[in-house]
PDB file of C-alpha atoms in Angstrom:
ATOM      1  CA  MET Y   1       0.000   0.000   0.000  1.00 64.00           C
ATOM      2  CA  GLU Y   2       1.293   3.484  -0.884  1.00 83.00           C
ATOM      3  CA  GLU Y   3       2.218   5.692   2.030  1.00 93.00           C
ATOM      4  CA  LYS Y   4      -0.012   8.731   2.437  1.00 95.00           C
ATOM      5  CA  VAL Y   5       1.186  12.305   2.971  1.00 97.00           C
ATOM      6  CA  LEU Y   6      -1.016  15.187   4.142  1.00 97.00           C
ATOM      7  CA  ILE Y   7       0.064  18.592   2.767  1.00 98.00           C
ATOM      8  CA  VAL Y   8      -1.135  21.570   4.832  1.00 97.00           C
ATOM      9  CA  ASP Y   9      -0.329  24.867   3.074  1.00 96.00           C
ATOM     10  CA  ASP Y  10      -2.398  27.829   1.935  1.00 94.00           C
ATOM     11  CA  GLU Y  11      -0.250  28.733  -1.108  1.00 94.00           C
ATOM     12  CA  GLN Y  12      -1.635  27.017  -4.209  1.00 95.00           C
ATOM     13  CA  SER Y  13       1.680  27.229  -6.064  1.00 94.00           C
ATOM     14  CA  ILE Y  14       3.500  25.497  -3.184  1.00 94.00           C
ATOM     15  CA  VAL Y  15       0.780  22.846  -2.884  1.00 96.00           C
ATOM     16  CA  THR Y  16       0.924  22.094  -6.622  1.00 96.00           C
ATOM     17  CA  LEU Y  17       4.720  21.812  -6.515  1.00 95.00           C
ATOM     18  CA  LEU Y  18       4.661  19.553  -3.448  1.00 96.00           C
ATOM     19  CA  GLN Y  19       1.827  17.360  -4.703  1.00 96.00           C
ATOM     20  CA  TYR Y  20       3.459  16.774  -8.070  1.00 96.00           C
ATOM     21  CA  ASN Y  21       6.861  15.825  -6.661  1.00 96.00           C
ATOM     22  CA  ILE Y  22       5.598  13.782  -3.710  1.00 96.00           C
ATOM     23  CA  GLU Y  23       3.176  11.778  -5.878  1.00 96.00           C
ATOM     24  CA  LYS Y  24       5.894  11.336  -8.514  1.00 95.00           C
ATOM     25  CA  SER Y  25       7.961   9.669  -5.780  1.00 95.00           C
ATOM     26  CA  GLY Y  26       5.267   7.069  -5.143  1.00 95.00           C
ATOM     27  CA  PHE Y  27       3.223   8.567  -2.312  1.00 96.00           C
ATOM     28  CA  GLN Y  28      -0.495   9.338  -2.104  1.00 95.00           C
ATOM     29  CA  THR Y  29      -1.324  12.904  -1.083  1.00 97.00           C
ATOM     30  CA  GLU Y  30      -4.197  14.827   0.383  1.00 96.00           C
ATOM     31  CA  VAL Y  31      -4.357  18.600   0.881  1.00 97.00           C
ATOM     32  CA  ALA Y  32      -5.669  21.015   3.498  1.00 97.00           C
ATOM     33  CA  TYR Y  33      -5.491  24.757   2.857  1.00 96.00           C
ATOM     34  CA  ASP Y  34      -5.738  26.102   6.406  1.00 96.00           C
ATOM     35  CA  GLY Y  35      -4.787  25.043   9.922  1.00 95.00           C
ATOM     36  CA  THR Y  36      -8.295  24.128  11.051  1.00 95.00           C
ATOM     37  CA  GLU Y  37      -8.870  21.798   8.100  1.00 96.00           C
ATOM     38  CA  GLY Y  38      -5.356  20.435   8.499  1.00 96.00           C
ATOM     39  CA  LEU Y  39      -5.953  19.578  12.149  1.00 95.00           C
ATOM     40  CA  GLN Y  40      -9.268  17.876  11.342  1.00 95.00           C
ATOM     41  CA  LYS Y  41      -7.719  15.706   8.639  1.00 95.00           C
ATOM     42  CA  ALA Y  42      -4.538  14.953  10.579  1.00 95.00           C
ATOM     43  CA  SER Y  43      -6.573  13.945  13.644  1.00 92.00           C
ATOM     44  CA  THR Y  44      -7.914  10.910  11.780  1.00 88.00           C
ATOM     45  CA  GLY Y  45      -4.461   9.341  12.102  1.00 83.00           C
ATOM     46  CA  GLU Y  46      -4.682   7.912   8.577  1.00 89.00           C
ATOM     47  CA  PHE Y  47      -1.542   9.629   7.263  1.00 94.00           C
ATOM     48  CA  ASP Y  48       2.045   8.383   7.342  1.00 94.00           C
ATOM     49  CA  LEU Y  49       3.484  11.916   7.370  1.00 96.00           C
ATOM     50  CA  ILE Y  50       2.326  15.542   7.472  1.00 97.00           C
ATOM     51  CA  VAL Y  51       3.981  18.404   5.572  1.00 97.00           C
ATOM     52  CA  LEU Y  52       2.865  21.402   7.623  1.00 95.00           C
ATOM     53  CA  ASP Y  53       3.372  25.088   6.825  1.00 93.00           C
ATOM     54  CA  LEU Y  54       4.142  27.315   9.806  1.00 89.00           C
ATOM     55  CA  MET Y  55       2.102  30.342   8.705  1.00 89.00           C
ATOM     56  CA  LEU Y  56      -1.499  29.304   8.038  1.00 93.00           C
ATOM     57  CA  PRO Y  57      -4.927  30.954   8.152  1.00 92.00           C
ATOM     58  CA  GLY Y  58      -7.186  29.643  10.893  1.00 88.00           C
ATOM     59  CA  LEU Y  59      -4.669  27.898  13.111  1.00 92.00           C
ATOM     60  CA  GLU Y  60      -0.938  28.451  12.748  1.00 91.00           C
ATOM     61  CA  GLY Y  61       1.217  25.431  12.056  1.00 91.00           C
ATOM     62  CA  THR Y  62       2.695  25.496  15.564  1.00 89.00           C
ATOM     63  CA  GLU Y  63      -0.821  25.291  17.039  1.00 92.00           C
ATOM     64  CA  VAL Y  64      -1.731  22.383  14.750  1.00 94.00           C
ATOM     65  CA  CYS Y  65       1.461  20.572  15.760  1.00 90.00           C
ATOM     66  CA  LYS Y  66       0.834  21.212  19.451  1.00 87.00           C
ATOM     67  CA  ALA Y  67      -2.797  20.058  19.249  1.00 91.00           C
ATOM     68  CA  LEU Y  68      -1.850  16.814  17.475  1.00 91.00           C
ATOM     69  CA  ARG Y  69       0.804  15.936  20.043  1.00 83.00           C
ATOM     70  CA  GLN Y  70      -1.612  16.710  22.883  1.00 82.00           C
ATOM     71  CA  LYS Y  71      -4.030  14.234  21.288  1.00 83.00           C
ATOM     72  CA  GLN Y  72      -1.199  11.662  21.316  1.00 77.00           C
ATOM     73  CA  ILE Y  73      -1.177  11.587  17.505  1.00 84.00           C
ATOM     74  CA  ASP Y  74       2.437  10.822  16.659  1.00 82.00           C
ATOM     75  CA  THR Y  75       2.306  11.122  12.862  1.00 90.00           C
ATOM     76  CA  PRO Y  76       5.712  12.491  11.774  1.00 91.00           C
ATOM     77  CA  ILE Y  77       5.649  16.201  10.856  1.00 92.00           C
ATOM     78  CA  LEU Y  78       7.891  18.053   8.411  1.00 93.00           C
ATOM     79  CA  MET Y  79       7.396  21.757   9.091  1.00 89.00           C
ATOM     80  CA  LEU Y  80       7.796  24.409   6.388  1.00 90.00           C
ATOM     81  CA  THR Y  81       8.625  27.992   7.263  1.00 83.00           C
ATOM     82  CA  ALA Y  82       9.103  31.138   5.194  1.00 75.00           C
ATOM     83  CA  LYS Y  83      11.047  32.591   8.104  1.00 62.00           C
ATOM     84  CA  ASP Y  84      14.732  31.868   8.514  1.00 59.00           C
ATOM     85  CA  ASP Y  85      14.128  32.421  12.196  1.00 58.00           C
ATOM     86  CA  GLU Y  86      15.935  30.320  14.793  1.00 57.00           C
ATOM     87  CA  PHE Y  87      13.145  30.831  17.348  1.00 54.00           C
ATOM     88  CA  ASP Y  88      10.492  29.417  15.007  1.00 61.00           C
ATOM     89  CA  LYS Y  89      12.655  26.385  14.240  1.00 62.00           C
ATOM     90  CA  VAL Y  90      13.318  25.698  17.913  1.00 68.00           C
ATOM     91  CA  LEU Y  91       9.637  26.204  18.773  1.00 69.00           C
ATOM     92  CA  GLY Y  92       8.479  23.878  15.986  1.00 69.00           C
ATOM     93  CA  LEU Y  93      10.847  21.104  17.072  1.00 71.00           C
ATOM     94  CA  GLU Y  94       9.981  21.635  20.725  1.00 71.00           C
ATOM     95  CA  LEU Y  95       6.277  21.225  19.965  1.00 74.00           C
ATOM     96  CA  GLY Y  96       6.923  17.878  18.308  1.00 76.00           C
ATOM     97  CA  ALA Y  97       7.837  18.475  14.662  1.00 82.00           C
ATOM     98  CA  ASP Y  98      10.366  15.944  13.362  1.00 81.00           C
ATOM     99  CA  ASP Y  99      12.189  18.222  10.947  1.00 82.00           C
ATOM    100  CA  TYR Y 100      11.819  21.568   9.151  1.00 82.00           C
ATOM    101  CA  LEU Y 101      12.648  23.232   5.849  1.00 85.00           C
ATOM    102  CA  THR Y 102      12.935  26.935   5.113  1.00 84.00           C
ATOM    103  CA  LYS Y 103      11.281  28.311   1.959  1.00 84.00           C
ATOM    104  CA  PRO Y 104      12.313  28.485  -0.827  1.00 85.00           C
ATOM    105  CA  PHE Y 105      13.242  24.817  -0.939  1.00 88.00           C
ATOM    106  CA  SER Y 106      14.113  22.237  -3.556  1.00 91.00           C
ATOM    107  CA  PRO Y 107      11.312  19.716  -4.257  1.00 90.00           C
ATOM    108  CA  LYS Y 108      13.969  16.986  -4.267  1.00 91.00           C
ATOM    109  CA  GLU Y 109      15.021  18.019  -0.771  1.00 91.00           C
ATOM    110  CA  VAL Y 110      11.416  17.823   0.467  1.00 93.00           C
ATOM    111  CA  VAL Y 111      11.071  14.284  -0.892  1.00 94.00           C
ATOM    112  CA  ALA Y 112      14.460  13.307   0.545  1.00 92.00           C
ATOM    113  CA  ARG Y 113      13.448  14.614   3.988  1.00 90.00           C
ATOM    114  CA  ILE Y 114      10.103  12.779   3.810  1.00 93.00           C
ATOM    115  CA  LYS Y 115      11.830   9.498   2.958  1.00 92.00           C
ATOM    116  CA  ALA Y 116      14.424   9.999   5.719  1.00 87.00           C
ATOM    117  CA  ILE Y 117      11.762  10.723   8.365  1.00 87.00           C
ATOM    118  CA  LEU Y 118       9.690   7.684   7.320  1.00 89.00           C
ATOM    119  CA  ARG Y 119      12.771   5.481   7.294  1.00 84.00           C
ATOM    120  CA  ARG Y 120      13.667   6.537  10.861  1.00 77.00           C
ATOM    121  CA  THR Y 121      10.083   5.994  11.975  1.00 75.00           C
ATOM    122  CA  LYS Y 122      10.053   2.448  10.598  1.00 75.00           C
ATOM    123  CA  GLN Y 123      13.402   1.686  12.216  1.00 67.00           C
ATOM    124  CA  ARG Y 124      12.025   2.756  15.592  1.00 63.00           C
ATOM    125  CA  GLU Y 125       8.865   0.698  15.128  1.00 61.00           C
ATOM    126  CA  THR Y 126      10.742  -2.474  14.166  1.00 58.00           C
ATOM    127  CA  ALA Y 127      13.642  -2.099  16.593  1.00 54.00           C
ATOM    128  CA  THR Y 128      14.200  -5.195  18.704  1.00 46.00           C
ATOM    129  CA  ASP Y 129      14.996  -3.374  21.902  1.00 53.00           C
ATOM    130  CA  GLN Y 130      14.857  -5.070  25.265  1.00 64.00           C
ATOM    131  CA  PRO Y 131      11.288  -5.000  26.623  1.00 83.00           C
ATOM    132  CA  TYR Y 132      12.169  -2.428  29.256  1.00 86.00           C
ATOM    133  CA  ILE Y 133      15.031  -0.468  30.820  1.00 91.00           C
ATOM    134  CA  LYS Y 134      15.152  -0.173  34.602  1.00 92.00           C
ATOM    135  CA  ILE Y 135      17.059   2.593  36.360  1.00 94.00           C
ATOM    136  CA  ALA Y 136      16.216   2.607  40.065  1.00 93.00           C
ATOM    137  CA  GLU Y 137      12.459   3.324  40.249  1.00 93.00           C
ATOM    138  CA  LEU Y 138      12.285   4.451  36.617  1.00 95.00           C
ATOM    139  CA  LEU Y 139      10.980   1.856  34.140  1.00 94.00           C
ATOM    140  CA  ILE Y 140      11.096   2.655  30.411  1.00 94.00           C
ATOM    141  CA  TYR Y 141       9.168   0.573  27.849  1.00 91.00           C
ATOM    142  CA  PRO Y 142      10.562   1.473  24.392  1.00 87.00           C
ATOM    143  CA  GLN Y 143       8.045  -0.504  22.331  1.00 82.00           C
ATOM    144  CA  GLN Y 144       5.061   1.101  24.084  1.00 85.00           C
ATOM    145  CA  TYR Y 145       6.552   4.605  24.320  1.00 86.00           C
ATOM    146  CA  GLU Y 146       5.711   4.497  28.007  1.00 90.00           C
ATOM    147  CA  ALA Y 147       7.550   4.967  31.278  1.00 94.00           C
ATOM    148  CA  THR Y 148       6.680   4.722  34.959  1.00 95.00           C
ATOM    149  CA  ILE Y 149       8.340   5.961  38.108  1.00 93.00           C
ATOM    150  CA  ASP Y 150       7.449   4.558  41.506  1.00 90.00           C
ATOM    151  CA  GLY Y 151       4.672   2.686  39.700  1.00 89.00           C
ATOM    152  CA  LYS Y 152       3.076   5.870  38.332  1.00 93.00           C
ATOM    153  CA  THR Y 153       2.656   6.216  34.559  1.00 94.00           C
ATOM    154  CA  LEU Y 154       4.343   9.305  33.118  1.00 94.00           C
ATOM    155  CA  SER Y 155       3.157  11.428  30.203  1.00 90.00           C
ATOM    156  CA  PHE Y 156       5.639  12.493  27.513  1.00 89.00           C
ATOM    157  CA  THR Y 157       5.699  14.062  24.084  1.00 85.00           C
ATOM    158  CA  ARG Y 158       7.300  11.772  21.530  1.00 84.00           C
ATOM    159  CA  LYS Y 159      10.588  13.686  21.495  1.00 87.00           C
ATOM    160  CA  GLU Y 160      10.733  13.785  25.293  1.00 91.00           C
ATOM    161  CA  PHE Y 161      10.364  10.020  25.363  1.00 92.00           C
ATOM    162  CA  GLU Y 162      12.958   9.478  22.647  1.00 91.00           C
ATOM    163  CA  LEU Y 163      15.421  11.687  24.531  1.00 94.00           C
ATOM    164  CA  LEU Y 164      14.745   9.817  27.779  1.00 96.00           C
ATOM    165  CA  HIS Y 165      15.183   6.468  26.019  1.00 94.00           C
ATOM    166  CA  TYR Y 166      18.436   7.534  24.369  1.00 92.00           C
ATOM    167  CA  LEU Y 167      19.884   8.795  27.650  1.00 95.00           C
ATOM    168  CA  ALA Y 168      18.826   5.580  29.392  1.00 94.00           C
ATOM    169  CA  LYS Y 169      20.348   3.363  26.669  1.00 89.00           C
ATOM    170  CA  HIS Y 170      23.648   5.162  27.256  1.00 90.00           C
ATOM    171  CA  LYS Y 171      23.450   5.224  31.063  1.00 90.00           C
ATOM    172  CA  GLY Y 172      26.742   6.291  32.604  1.00 90.00           C
ATOM    173  CA  LYS Y 173      28.012   7.910  29.407  1.00 90.00           C
ATOM    174  CA  VAL Y 174      28.393  11.666  29.002  1.00 91.00           C
ATOM    175  CA  LEU Y 175      26.504  12.789  25.895  1.00 91.00           C
ATOM    176  CA  SER Y 176      27.067  16.212  24.374  1.00 89.00           C
ATOM    177  CA  ARG Y 177      24.148  18.381  23.334  1.00 87.00           C
ATOM    178  CA  ASP Y 178      25.210  18.007  19.708  1.00 84.00           C
ATOM    179  CA  GLN Y 179      25.174  14.207  20.060  1.00 83.00           C
ATOM    180  CA  LEU Y 180      21.685  14.292  21.543  1.00 88.00           C
ATOM    181  CA  LEU Y 181      20.433  16.667  18.867  1.00 85.00           C
ATOM    182  CA  SER Y 182      21.794  14.446  16.120  1.00 80.00           C
ATOM    183  CA  ALA Y 183      20.501  11.205  17.688  1.00 81.00           C
ATOM    184  CA  VAL Y 184      17.013  12.313  18.716  1.00 84.00           C
ATOM    185  CA  TRP Y 185      16.195  15.026  16.179  1.00 79.00           C
ATOM    186  CA  ASN Y 186      18.561  13.743  13.484  1.00 70.00           C
ATOM    187  CA  TYR Y 187      19.431  17.317  12.636  1.00 63.00           C
ATOM    188  CA  ASP Y 188      22.576  19.385  13.012  1.00 49.00           C
ATOM    189  CA  PHE Y 189      21.007  22.519  14.435  1.00 49.00           C
ATOM    190  CA  VAL Y 190      23.955  24.811  13.722  1.00 48.00           C
ATOM    191  CA  GLY Y 191      25.230  25.515  17.183  1.00 52.00           C
ATOM    192  CA  ASP Y 192      21.856  26.164  18.820  1.00 62.00           C
ATOM    193  CA  THR Y 193      21.221  23.369  21.288  1.00 74.00           C
ATOM    194  CA  ARG Y 194      18.566  25.086  23.401  1.00 82.00           C
ATOM    195  CA  ILE Y 195      16.027  22.533  22.204  1.00 84.00           C
ATOM    196  CA  VAL Y 196      17.978  19.836  24.095  1.00 90.00           C
ATOM    197  CA  ASP Y 197      18.128  21.901  27.296  1.00 91.00           C
ATOM    198  CA  VAL Y 198      14.396  22.607  27.125  1.00 89.00           C
ATOM    199  CA  HIS Y 199      13.564  18.913  26.743  1.00 92.00           C
ATOM    200  CA  VAL Y 200      15.943  17.881  29.534  1.00 95.00           C
ATOM    201  CA  SER Y 201      14.219  20.440  31.765  1.00 95.00           C
ATOM    202  CA  HIS Y 202      10.828  18.900  30.896  1.00 94.00           C
ATOM    203  CA  LEU Y 203      12.119  15.401  31.650  1.00 96.00           C
ATOM    204  CA  ARG Y 204      13.483  16.474  35.006  1.00 97.00           C
ATOM    205  CA  GLU Y 205      10.128  17.925  35.968  1.00 96.00           C
ATOM    206  CA  LYS Y 206       8.611  14.493  35.380  1.00 95.00           C
ATOM    207  CA  ILE Y 207      11.204  12.072  36.778  1.00 96.00           C
ATOM    208  CA  GLU Y 208      13.308  13.924  39.342  1.00 95.00           C
ATOM    209  CA  PRO Y 209      12.281  14.054  43.026  1.00 93.00           C
ATOM    210  CA  ASP Y 210      13.953  17.487  43.218  1.00 94.00           C
ATOM    211  CA  THR Y 211      14.617  19.312  39.932  1.00 94.00           C
ATOM    212  CA  LYS Y 212      17.218  21.547  41.598  1.00 93.00           C
ATOM    213  CA  HIS Y 213      19.236  18.487  42.627  1.00 95.00           C
ATOM    214  CA  PRO Y 214      18.703  15.905  39.848  1.00 95.00           C
ATOM    215  CA  VAL Y 215      19.683  12.306  40.564  1.00 95.00           C
ATOM    216  CA  TYR Y 216      18.801  10.723  37.206  1.00 96.00           C
ATOM    217  CA  ILE Y 217      19.866  13.220  34.534  1.00 97.00           C
ATOM    218  CA  LYS Y 218      23.055  14.967  35.593  1.00 95.00           C
ATOM    219  CA  THR Y 219      24.501  18.052  33.904  1.00 95.00           C
ATOM    220  CA  ILE Y 220      28.196  17.615  33.206  1.00 92.00           C
ATOM    221  CA  ARG Y 221      29.375  21.199  33.013  1.00 89.00           C
ATOM    222  CA  GLY Y 222      30.944  22.116  29.691  1.00 86.00           C
ATOM    223  CA  LEU Y 223      30.232  18.668  28.220  1.00 88.00           C
ATOM    224  CA  GLY Y 224      26.549  17.736  28.243  1.00 91.00           C
ATOM    225  CA  TYR Y 225      24.294  15.326  30.134  1.00 95.00           C
ATOM    226  CA  LYS Y 226      24.582  11.884  31.697  1.00 95.00           C
ATOM    227  CA  MET Y 227      21.909   9.441  32.887  1.00 94.00           C
ATOM    228  CA  GLU Y 228      22.907   7.859  36.190  1.00 93.00           C
ATOM    229  CA  GLU Y 229      21.622   5.283  38.640  1.00 90.00           C
ATOM    230  CA  PRO Y 230      20.616   7.293  41.741  1.00 90.00           C
ATOM    231  CA  THR Y 231      22.656   6.435  44.820  1.00 81.00           C
TER     232      THR Y 231
END
């Protein structure tokens, strides 16, 4: 069965360009021309990937992205932005987008990004990880995208969970922010690693008994972060 891509963009010329090249590469497509329609269609969960413009009538792309992740809809999102603005890129990734492209872009690059995101998604789904990882009272279930601490189920965005899982898989190892950005977001974010710090802060709020004195995720000054077994 052909994989299905939802294109959410209000510029007809962009939609036509995207549709032609994405369908030419073997995908089915469907289109929404504003954020409200895009959210309605994306909420069905029937798409393999969403190409989502940042600036939309109705609901902005960031709001669509946020609403989908709050509904626990984990369809991969490639965000498009006309702004070469670092803040917008960080915000989009923080809200749960998997990657972004700045307009104007090459149609071939869009298709390449779509294929790369879908390939990573399939690799995660078919990974033969151990059924769970236990670190003190923290239990992480990679296949279910779930974790508990002291028997209580925790709630994460997809990227928060992937960051937690990656840190846990490399327990005891210092990981730089660039390493984490590359591993979890699969993107070299040109020196701006705030997205990692923001997500670590969110994780600490959920797993640490005292966020001011973390016992699971330690900051290694000047180097990065390390997951440890609390003593």
